[in-house]
mmCIF file with all atom_site columns, C-alpha atoms in Angstrom:
data_model
loop_
_atom_site.group_PDB
_atom_site.id
_atom_site.type_symbol
_atom_site.label_atom_id
_atom_site.label_alt_id
_atom_site.label_comp_id
_atom_site.label_asym_id
_atom_site.label_entity_id
_atom_site.label_seq_id
_atom_site.pdbx_PDB_ins_code
_atom_site.Cartn_x
_atom_site.Cartn_y
_atom_site.Cartn_z
_atom_site.occupancy
_atom_site.B_iso_or_equiv
_atom_site.pdbx_formal_charge
_atom_site.auth_seq_id
_atom_site.auth_comp_id
_atom_site.auth_asym_id
_atom_site.auth_atom_id
_atom_site.pdbx_PDB_model_num
ATOM 1   C CA . VAL A 1 1   ? 77.721  102.876 64.187  1.00 34.00 ? 1   VAL A CA 1
ATOM 2   C CA . VAL A 1 2   ? 79.449  102.808 67.518  1.00 40.00 ? 2   VAL A CA 1
ATOM 3   C CA . ALA A 1 3   ? 76.673  100.980 69.291  1.00 37.00 ? 3   ALA A CA 1
ATOM 4   C CA . ARG A 1 4   ? 76.757  98.111  66.842  1.00 35.00 ? 4   ARG A CA 1
ATOM 5   C CA . LYS A 1 5   ? 80.350  97.162  67.532  1.00 37.00 ? 5   LYS A CA 1
ATOM 6   C CA . GLN A 1 6   ? 82.190  95.234  70.209  1.00 35.00 ? 6   GLN A CA 1
ATOM 7   C CA . ALA A 1 7   ? 84.118  96.896  72.990  1.00 34.00 ? 7   ALA A CA 1
ATOM 8   C CA . THR A 1 8   ? 87.751  97.682  72.445  1.00 33.00 ? 8   THR A CA 1
ATOM 9   C CA . VAL A 1 9   ? 87.948  101.422 72.850  1.00 35.00 ? 9   VAL A CA 1
ATOM 10  C CA . LEU A 1 10  ? 86.429  103.394 75.672  1.00 37.00 ? 10  LEU A CA 1
ATOM 11  C CA . ALA A 1 11  ? 85.623  107.052 75.519  1.00 35.00 ? 11  ALA A CA 1
ATOM 12  C CA . VAL A 1 12  ? 85.609  108.357 79.033  1.00 37.00 ? 12  VAL A CA 1
ATOM 13  C CA . GLY A 1 13  ? 84.524  111.824 80.044  1.00 34.00 ? 13  GLY A CA 1
ATOM 14  C CA . LEU A 1 14  ? 84.265  113.202 83.542  1.00 34.00 ? 14  LEU A CA 1
ATOM 15  C CA . GLY A 1 15  ? 84.792  109.713 84.857  1.00 37.00 ? 15  GLY A CA 1
ATOM 16  C CA . VAL A 1 16  ? 81.759  108.369 83.089  1.00 36.00 ? 16  VAL A CA 1
ATOM 17  C CA . THR A 1 17  ? 81.925  105.936 80.244  1.00 39.00 ? 17  THR A CA 1
ATOM 18  C CA . ILE A 1 18  ? 80.461  107.673 77.232  1.00 39.00 ? 18  ILE A CA 1
ATOM 19  C CA . THR A 1 19  ? 80.448  104.929 74.681  1.00 42.00 ? 19  THR A CA 1
ATOM 20  C CA . VAL A 1 20  ? 82.146  101.809 73.491  1.00 41.00 ? 20  VAL A CA 1
ATOM 21  C CA . ALA A 1 21  ? 83.449  101.324 70.023  1.00 41.00 ? 21  ALA A CA 1
ATOM 22  C CA . SER A 1 22  ? 85.359  98.725  68.072  1.00 44.00 ? 22  SER A CA 1
ATOM 23  C CA . ALA A 1 23  ? 89.022  99.123  67.233  1.00 44.00 ? 23  ALA A CA 1
ATOM 24  C CA . GLY A 1 24  ? 87.989  99.869  63.703  1.00 45.00 ? 24  GLY A CA 1
ATOM 25  C CA . TYR A 1 25  ? 85.958  102.840 64.786  1.00 46.00 ? 25  TYR A CA 1
ATOM 26  C CA . SER A 1 26  ? 88.333  104.288 67.351  1.00 50.00 ? 26  SER A CA 1
ATOM 27  C CA . GLN A 1 27  ? 89.788  106.626 64.760  1.00 52.00 ? 27  GLN A CA 1
ATOM 28  C CA . ALA A 1 28  ? 86.325  107.842 63.788  1.00 49.00 ? 28  ALA A CA 1
ATOM 29  C CA . LEU A 1 29  ? 85.469  108.392 67.430  1.00 49.00 ? 29  LEU A CA 1
ATOM 30  C CA . ARG A 1 30  ? 88.702  110.308 67.958  1.00 53.00 ? 30  ARG A CA 1
ATOM 31  C CA . LEU A 1 31  ? 87.901  112.507 64.970  1.00 50.00 ? 31  LEU A CA 1
ATOM 32  C CA . LEU A 1 32  ? 84.457  113.203 66.405  1.00 47.00 ? 32  LEU A CA 1
ATOM 33  C CA . VAL A 1 33  ? 86.045  114.300 69.654  1.00 49.00 ? 33  VAL A CA 1
ATOM 34  C CA . GLN A 1 34  ? 88.678  116.412 67.928  1.00 52.00 ? 34  GLN A CA 1
ATOM 35  C CA . SER A 1 35  ? 86.099  118.096 65.742  1.00 49.00 ? 35  SER A CA 1
ATOM 36  C CA . SER A 1 36  ? 84.012  118.916 68.831  1.00 48.00 ? 36  SER A CA 1
ATOM 37  C CA . MET A 1 37  ? 81.060  117.072 67.367  1.00 48.00 ? 37  MET A CA 1
ATOM 38  C CA . LEU A 1 38  ? 81.184  114.996 70.512  1.00 47.00 ? 38  LEU A CA 1
ATOM 39  C CA . GLU A 1 39  ? 82.196  116.879 73.619  1.00 50.00 ? 39  GLU A CA 1
ATOM 40  C CA . VAL A 1 40  ? 84.463  114.646 75.667  1.00 51.00 ? 40  VAL A CA 1
ATOM 41  C CA . PRO A 1 41  ? 87.064  116.248 77.955  1.00 51.00 ? 41  PRO A CA 1
ATOM 42  C CA . TYR A 1 42  ? 89.590  113.543 77.247  1.00 55.00 ? 42  TYR A CA 1
ATOM 43  C CA . MET A 1 43  ? 89.711  110.131 75.753  1.00 59.00 ? 43  MET A CA 1
ATOM 44  C CA . ILE A 1 44  ? 91.352  106.959 76.890  1.00 60.00 ? 44  ILE A CA 1
ATOM 45  C CA . GLN A 1 45  ? 92.049  104.125 74.531  1.00 60.00 ? 45  GLN A CA 1
ATOM 46  C CA . VAL A 1 46  ? 92.008  100.756 76.177  1.00 61.00 ? 46  VAL A CA 1
ATOM 47  C CA . PRO A 1 47  ? 93.498  97.820  74.355  1.00 60.00 ? 47  PRO A CA 1
ATOM 48  C CA . SER A 1 48  ? 91.179  94.912  74.745  1.00 65.00 ? 48  SER A CA 1
ATOM 49  C CA . PRO A 1 49  ? 93.070  91.654  74.986  1.00 76.00 ? 49  PRO A CA 1
ATOM 50  C CA . ALA A 1 50  ? 90.837  88.679  74.611  1.00 80.00 ? 50  ALA A CA 1
ATOM 51  C CA . GLU A 1 51  ? 91.389  87.504  78.166  1.00 79.00 ? 51  GLU A CA 1
ATOM 52  C CA . LEU A 1 52  ? 90.313  90.869  79.570  1.00 85.00 ? 52  LEU A CA 1
ATOM 53  C CA . GLU A 1 53  ? 87.158  90.939  77.508  1.00 86.00 ? 53  GLU A CA 1
ATOM 54  C CA . SER A 1 54  ? 86.491  87.332  78.462  1.00 88.00 ? 54  SER A CA 1
ATOM 55  C CA . PHE A 1 55  ? 86.919  88.178  82.124  1.00 89.00 ? 55  PHE A CA 1
ATOM 56  C CA . VAL A 1 56  ? 84.565  91.143  81.949  1.00 89.00 ? 56  VAL A CA 1
ATOM 57  C CA . GLN A 1 57  ? 81.992  89.113  80.075  1.00 90.00 ? 57  GLN A CA 1
ATOM 58  C CA . GLY A 1 58  ? 82.329  86.378  82.697  1.00 92.00 ? 58  GLY A CA 1
ATOM 59  C CA . VAL A 1 59  ? 81.543  88.893  85.435  1.00 92.00 ? 59  VAL A CA 1
ATOM 60  C CA . VAL A 1 60  ? 78.458  89.976  83.520  1.00 94.00 ? 60  VAL A CA 1
ATOM 61  C CA . ASP A 1 61  ? 77.427  86.363  83.013  1.00 95.00 ? 61  ASP A CA 1
ATOM 62  C CA . SER A 1 62  ? 77.726  85.743  86.744  1.00 94.00 ? 62  SER A CA 1
ATOM 63  C CA . GLY A 1 63  ? 74.729  88.018  87.165  1.00 94.00 ? 63  GLY A CA 1
ATOM 64  C CA . SER A 1 64  ? 76.327  90.600  89.437  1.00 90.00 ? 64  SER A CA 1
ATOM 65  C CA . TYR A 1 65  ? 76.245  93.266  86.732  1.00 94.00 ? 65  TYR A CA 1
ATOM 66  C CA . HIS A 1 66  ? 73.874  93.994  83.895  1.00 94.00 ? 66  HIS A CA 1
ATOM 67  C CA . ASN A 1 67  ? 76.443  94.706  81.226  1.00 93.00 ? 67  ASN A CA 1
ATOM 68  C CA . MET A 1 68  ? 80.105  95.342  80.482  1.00 90.00 ? 68  MET A CA 1
ATOM 69  C CA . THR A 1 69  ? 79.728  99.076  81.012  1.00 91.00 ? 69  THR A CA 1
ATOM 70  C CA . GLU A 1 70  ? 78.684  98.494  84.614  1.00 93.00 ? 70  GLU A CA 1
ATOM 71  C CA . VAL A 1 71  ? 81.700  96.253  85.160  1.00 92.00 ? 71  VAL A CA 1
ATOM 72  C CA . VAL A 1 72  ? 84.073  98.832  83.695  1.00 90.00 ? 72  VAL A CA 1
ATOM 73  C CA . GLY A 1 73  ? 82.407  101.517 85.813  1.00 93.00 ? 73  GLY A CA 1
ATOM 74  C CA . GLU A 1 74  ? 82.942  99.489  88.969  1.00 93.00 ? 74  GLU A CA 1
ATOM 75  C CA . ALA A 1 75  ? 86.533  98.802  87.964  1.00 92.00 ? 75  ALA A CA 1
ATOM 76  C CA . SER A 1 76  ? 87.089  102.527 87.441  1.00 93.00 ? 76  SER A CA 1
ATOM 77  C CA . GLU A 1 77  ? 85.705  103.323 90.887  1.00 92.00 ? 77  GLU A CA 1
ATOM 78  C CA . LEU A 1 78  ? 88.002  100.758 92.478  1.00 91.00 ? 78  LEU A CA 1
ATOM 79  C CA . LEU A 1 79  ? 90.960  102.227 90.627  1.00 92.00 ? 79  LEU A CA 1
ATOM 80  C CA . ALA A 1 80  ? 89.961  105.719 91.742  1.00 92.00 ? 80  ALA A CA 1
ATOM 81  C CA . ARG A 1 81  ? 89.867  104.524 95.362  1.00 88.00 ? 81  ARG A CA 1
ATOM 82  C CA . ARG A 1 82  ? 93.271  102.939 95.012  1.00 89.00 ? 82  ARG A CA 1
ATOM 83  C CA . GLU A 1 83  ? 94.687  106.131 93.540  1.00 91.00 ? 83  GLU A CA 1
ATOM 84  C CA . GLN A 1 84  ? 93.159  108.142 96.393  1.00 89.00 ? 84  GLN A CA 1
ATOM 85  C CA . LEU A 1 85  ? 94.647  105.716 98.897  1.00 87.00 ? 85  LEU A CA 1
ATOM 86  C CA . LEU A 1 86  ? 98.082  106.093 97.308  1.00 88.00 ? 86  LEU A CA 1
ATOM 87  C CA . HIS A 1 87  ? 97.688  109.871 97.445  1.00 91.00 ? 87  HIS A CA 1
ATOM 88  C CA . ASP A 1 88  ? 96.648  109.822 101.115 1.00 89.00 ? 88  ASP A CA 1
ATOM 89  C CA . VAL A 1 89  ? 99.418  107.436 102.148 1.00 89.00 ? 89  VAL A CA 1
ATOM 90  C CA . THR A 1 90  ? 101.977 109.541 100.295 1.00 91.00 ? 90  THR A CA 1
ATOM 91  C CA . ALA A 1 91  ? 100.742 112.659 102.096 1.00 92.00 ? 91  ALA A CA 1
ATOM 92  C CA . GLY A 1 92  ? 101.184 110.918 105.445 1.00 90.00 ? 92  GLY A CA 1
ATOM 93  C CA . VAL A 1 93  ? 104.627 109.628 104.555 1.00 89.00 ? 93  VAL A CA 1
ATOM 94  C CA . GLU A 1 94  ? 105.644 113.138 103.507 1.00 92.00 ? 94  GLU A CA 1
ATOM 95  C CA . GLN A 1 95  ? 104.603 114.345 106.953 1.00 93.00 ? 95  GLN A CA 1
ATOM 96  C CA . LEU A 1 96  ? 106.825 111.685 108.476 1.00 90.00 ? 96  LEU A CA 1
ATOM 97  C CA . ASP A 1 97  ? 109.700 112.699 106.215 1.00 91.00 ? 97  ASP A CA 1
ATOM 98  C CA . ARG A 1 98  ? 109.295 116.319 107.326 1.00 95.00 ? 98  ARG A CA 1
ATOM 99  C CA . GLY A 1 99  ? 109.564 115.214 110.914 1.00 93.00 ? 99  GLY A CA 1
ATOM 100 C CA . GLU A 1 100 ? 105.900 115.887 111.570 1.00 94.00 ? 100 GLU A CA 1
ATOM 101 C CA . TYR A 1 101 ? 105.138 112.968 113.808 1.00 92.00 ? 101 TYR A CA 1
ATOM 102 C CA . THR A 1 102 ? 104.663 111.913 117.370 1.00 92.00 ? 102 THR A CA 1
ATOM 103 C CA . GLU A 1 103 ? 106.772 109.028 118.551 1.00 90.00 ? 103 GLU A CA 1
ATOM 104 C CA . TYR A 1 104 ? 105.564 106.412 120.993 1.00 90.00 ? 104 TYR A CA 1
ATOM 105 C CA . GLY A 1 105 ? 107.075 103.349 122.573 1.00 86.00 ? 105 GLY A CA 1
ATOM 106 C CA . MET A 1 106 ? 106.096 100.605 124.959 1.00 84.00 ? 106 MET A CA 1
ATOM 107 C CA . ASP A 1 107 ? 106.607 103.081 127.775 1.00 88.00 ? 107 ASP A CA 1
ATOM 108 C CA . SER A 1 108 ? 104.139 105.575 126.307 1.00 88.00 ? 108 SER A CA 1
ATOM 109 C CA . GLN A 1 109 ? 101.133 103.486 125.381 1.00 86.00 ? 109 GLN A CA 1
ATOM 110 C CA . GLN A 1 110 ? 98.876  105.522 127.637 1.00 90.00 ? 110 GLN A CA 1
ATOM 111 C CA . ALA A 1 111 ? 100.059 108.734 125.976 1.00 91.00 ? 111 ALA A CA 1
ATOM 112 C CA . PHE A 1 112 ? 99.311  107.180 122.600 1.00 90.00 ? 112 PHE A CA 1
ATOM 113 C CA . LEU A 1 113 ? 95.761  106.259 123.608 1.00 90.00 ? 113 LEU A CA 1
ATOM 114 C CA . ALA A 1 114 ? 95.207  109.667 125.174 1.00 93.00 ? 114 ALA A CA 1
ATOM 115 C CA . ASP A 1 115 ? 96.420  111.443 122.052 1.00 93.00 ? 115 ASP A CA 1
ATOM 116 C CA . ILE A 1 116 ? 94.092  109.433 119.829 1.00 92.00 ? 116 ILE A CA 1
ATOM 117 C CA . ARG A 1 117 ? 91.232  110.193 122.189 1.00 92.00 ? 117 ARG A CA 1
ATOM 118 C CA . THR A 1 118 ? 92.075  113.909 122.109 1.00 94.00 ? 118 THR A CA 1
ATOM 119 C CA . GLU A 1 119 ? 92.223  113.807 118.316 1.00 93.00 ? 119 GLU A CA 1
ATOM 120 C CA . GLU A 1 120 ? 88.866  112.048 118.255 1.00 91.00 ? 120 GLU A CA 1
ATOM 121 C CA . GLU A 1 121 ? 87.329  114.672 120.534 1.00 93.00 ? 121 GLU A CA 1
ATOM 122 C CA . SER A 1 122 ? 88.585  117.466 118.330 1.00 93.00 ? 122 SER A CA 1
ATOM 123 C CA . ARG A 1 123 ? 87.258  115.795 115.184 1.00 89.00 ? 123 ARG A CA 1
ATOM 124 C CA . PHE A 1 124 ? 83.920  114.811 116.699 1.00 87.00 ? 124 PHE A CA 1
ATOM 125 C CA . PRO A 1 125 ? 83.157  117.497 119.301 1.00 86.00 ? 125 PRO A CA 1
ATOM 126 C CA . SER A 1 126 ? 79.452  116.685 119.456 1.00 74.00 ? 126 SER A CA 1
ATOM 127 C CA . LYS A 1 127 ? 79.961  112.962 119.961 1.00 59.00 ? 127 LYS A CA 1
ATOM 128 C CA . ASN A 1 128 ? 80.450  111.207 123.234 1.00 56.00 ? 128 ASN A CA 1
ATOM 129 C CA . CYS A 1 129 ? 84.065  110.050 123.104 1.00 56.00 ? 129 CYS A CA 1
ATOM 130 C CA . GLN A 1 130 ? 84.739  107.553 125.863 1.00 57.00 ? 130 GLN A CA 1
ATOM 131 C CA . MET B 2 1   ? 112.995 98.790  121.282 1.00 66.00 ? 1   MET B CA 1
ATOM 132 C CA . ARG B 2 2   ? 110.557 99.469  118.501 1.00 74.00 ? 2   ARG B CA 1
ATOM 133 C CA . ARG B 2 3   ? 109.023 102.904 118.354 1.00 80.00 ? 3   ARG B CA 1
ATOM 134 C CA . LEU B 2 4   ? 105.872 104.083 116.645 1.00 85.00 ? 4   LEU B CA 1
ATOM 135 C CA . ARG B 2 5   ? 105.986 107.289 114.644 1.00 87.00 ? 5   ARG B CA 1
ATOM 136 C CA . LEU B 2 6   ? 102.516 108.618 114.014 1.00 89.00 ? 6   LEU B CA 1
ATOM 137 C CA . SER B 2 7   ? 101.900 111.327 111.433 1.00 91.00 ? 7   SER B CA 1
ATOM 138 C CA . PRO B 2 8   ? 99.031  113.792 111.954 1.00 92.00 ? 8   PRO B CA 1
ATOM 139 C CA . LEU B 2 9   ? 97.122  112.175 109.092 1.00 91.00 ? 9   LEU B CA 1
ATOM 140 C CA . ALA B 2 10  ? 97.552  108.712 110.553 1.00 90.00 ? 10  ALA B CA 1
ATOM 141 C CA . LYS B 2 11  ? 96.431  110.039 113.919 1.00 90.00 ? 11  LYS B CA 1
ATOM 142 C CA . SER B 2 12  ? 93.272  111.390 112.288 1.00 90.00 ? 12  SER B CA 1
ATOM 143 C CA . ASP B 2 13  ? 92.618  108.043 110.663 1.00 89.00 ? 13  ASP B CA 1
ATOM 144 C CA . LEU B 2 14  ? 93.009  106.240 113.968 1.00 89.00 ? 14  LEU B CA 1
ATOM 145 C CA . ALA B 2 15  ? 90.655  108.735 115.605 1.00 89.00 ? 15  ALA B CA 1
ATOM 146 C CA . ASP B 2 16  ? 88.093  108.056 112.889 1.00 86.00 ? 16  ASP B CA 1
ATOM 147 C CA . ILE B 2 17  ? 88.390  104.319 113.433 1.00 85.00 ? 17  ILE B CA 1
ATOM 148 C CA . ARG B 2 18  ? 88.098  104.718 117.193 1.00 85.00 ? 18  ARG B CA 1
ATOM 149 C CA . GLN B 2 19  ? 85.041  106.904 116.768 1.00 84.00 ? 19  GLN B CA 1
ATOM 150 C CA . ALA B 2 20  ? 83.384  104.382 114.467 1.00 81.00 ? 20  ALA B CA 1
ATOM 151 C CA . VAL B 2 21  ? 84.092  101.475 116.775 1.00 79.00 ? 21  VAL B CA 1
ATOM 152 C CA . GLY B 2 22  ? 83.054  103.277 119.923 1.00 76.00 ? 22  GLY B CA 1
ATOM 153 C CA . ASN B 2 23  ? 79.978  104.921 118.545 1.00 72.00 ? 23  ASN B CA 1
ATOM 154 C CA . PRO B 2 24  ? 77.528  102.566 116.814 1.00 63.00 ? 24  PRO B CA 1
ATOM 155 C CA . ALA B 2 25  ? 75.541  105.557 115.579 1.00 66.00 ? 25  ALA B CA 1
ATOM 156 C CA . THR B 2 26  ? 78.487  106.837 113.612 1.00 64.00 ? 26  THR B CA 1
ATOM 157 C CA . MET B 2 27  ? 77.782  107.873 110.083 1.00 61.00 ? 27  MET B CA 1
ATOM 158 C CA . PHE B 2 28  ? 80.974  106.343 108.792 1.00 64.00 ? 28  PHE B CA 1
ATOM 159 C CA . HIS B 2 29  ? 80.669  104.210 105.738 1.00 70.00 ? 29  HIS B CA 1
ATOM 160 C CA . SER B 2 30  ? 82.486  100.913 106.054 1.00 72.00 ? 30  SER B CA 1
ATOM 161 C CA . ALA B 2 31  ? 84.527  101.713 102.969 1.00 74.00 ? 31  ALA B CA 1
ATOM 162 C CA . GLU B 2 32  ? 85.759  104.888 104.639 1.00 76.00 ? 32  GLU B CA 1
ATOM 163 C CA . LEU B 2 33  ? 86.961  102.881 107.609 1.00 77.00 ? 33  LEU B CA 1
ATOM 164 C CA . VAL B 2 34  ? 88.748  100.465 105.348 1.00 79.00 ? 34  VAL B CA 1
ATOM 165 C CA . ASP B 2 35  ? 90.398  103.418 103.639 1.00 80.00 ? 35  ASP B CA 1
ATOM 166 C CA . ALA B 2 36  ? 91.409  104.888 106.992 1.00 82.00 ? 36  ALA B CA 1
ATOM 167 C CA . ALA B 2 37  ? 92.904  101.586 108.117 1.00 83.00 ? 37  ALA B CA 1
ATOM 168 C CA . GLN B 2 38  ? 94.717  101.172 104.828 1.00 82.00 ? 38  GLN B CA 1
ATOM 169 C CA . ASN B 2 39  ? 96.132  104.671 105.130 1.00 81.00 ? 39  ASN B CA 1
ATOM 170 C CA . VAL B 2 40  ? 97.631  103.819 108.493 1.00 83.00 ? 40  VAL B CA 1
ATOM 171 C CA . ILE B 2 41  ? 98.909  100.454 107.326 1.00 81.00 ? 41  ILE B CA 1
ATOM 172 C CA . GLY B 2 42  ? 100.261 102.025 104.154 1.00 77.00 ? 42  GLY B CA 1
ATOM 173 C CA . GLN B 2 43  ? 102.310 104.507 106.112 1.00 76.00 ? 43  GLN B CA 1
ATOM 174 C CA . ALA B 2 44  ? 103.473 101.838 108.542 1.00 75.00 ? 44  ALA B CA 1
ATOM 175 C CA . THR B 2 45  ? 104.706 99.606  105.751 1.00 67.00 ? 45  THR B CA 1
ATOM 176 C CA . TYR B 2 46  ? 106.210 102.313 103.595 1.00 60.00 ? 46  TYR B CA 1
#
């Protein structure tokens, strides 16, 4: 039933798109999940405005991807990277806020370069750091 | 005079970038370098 319908609801488990169902079958899919007939850790409902679906279909039509699932998968990976970037930047900013930083100025450029080189040598001890 | 405050994480990212640039045999993936650069820029523009 699910496979016959257009994409408006995505069931996503462990970061992998499980299936695509129409809006009319989202409730049935949710019931399947809730009744453990279909084991999905969590479910995300994605409203599918026409322009979004048109865009995704256009990407498929361009030949870069085989189908809409591949496009959504790529989009999910990009979003995951962006979320990771936000997490990493936040962690660095929190270090700054805690006063965990080294300060450099125009008068300490050599110290800056030396510190980066030292950090590089500690991170890559087997490499030839010049 | 402008000063640069470098967090330990940003310093690591810069070290990774330096390693990748200075060592052609590095195993860094280009996407990882982009992420490292974005981390530094992200902190700088916060």
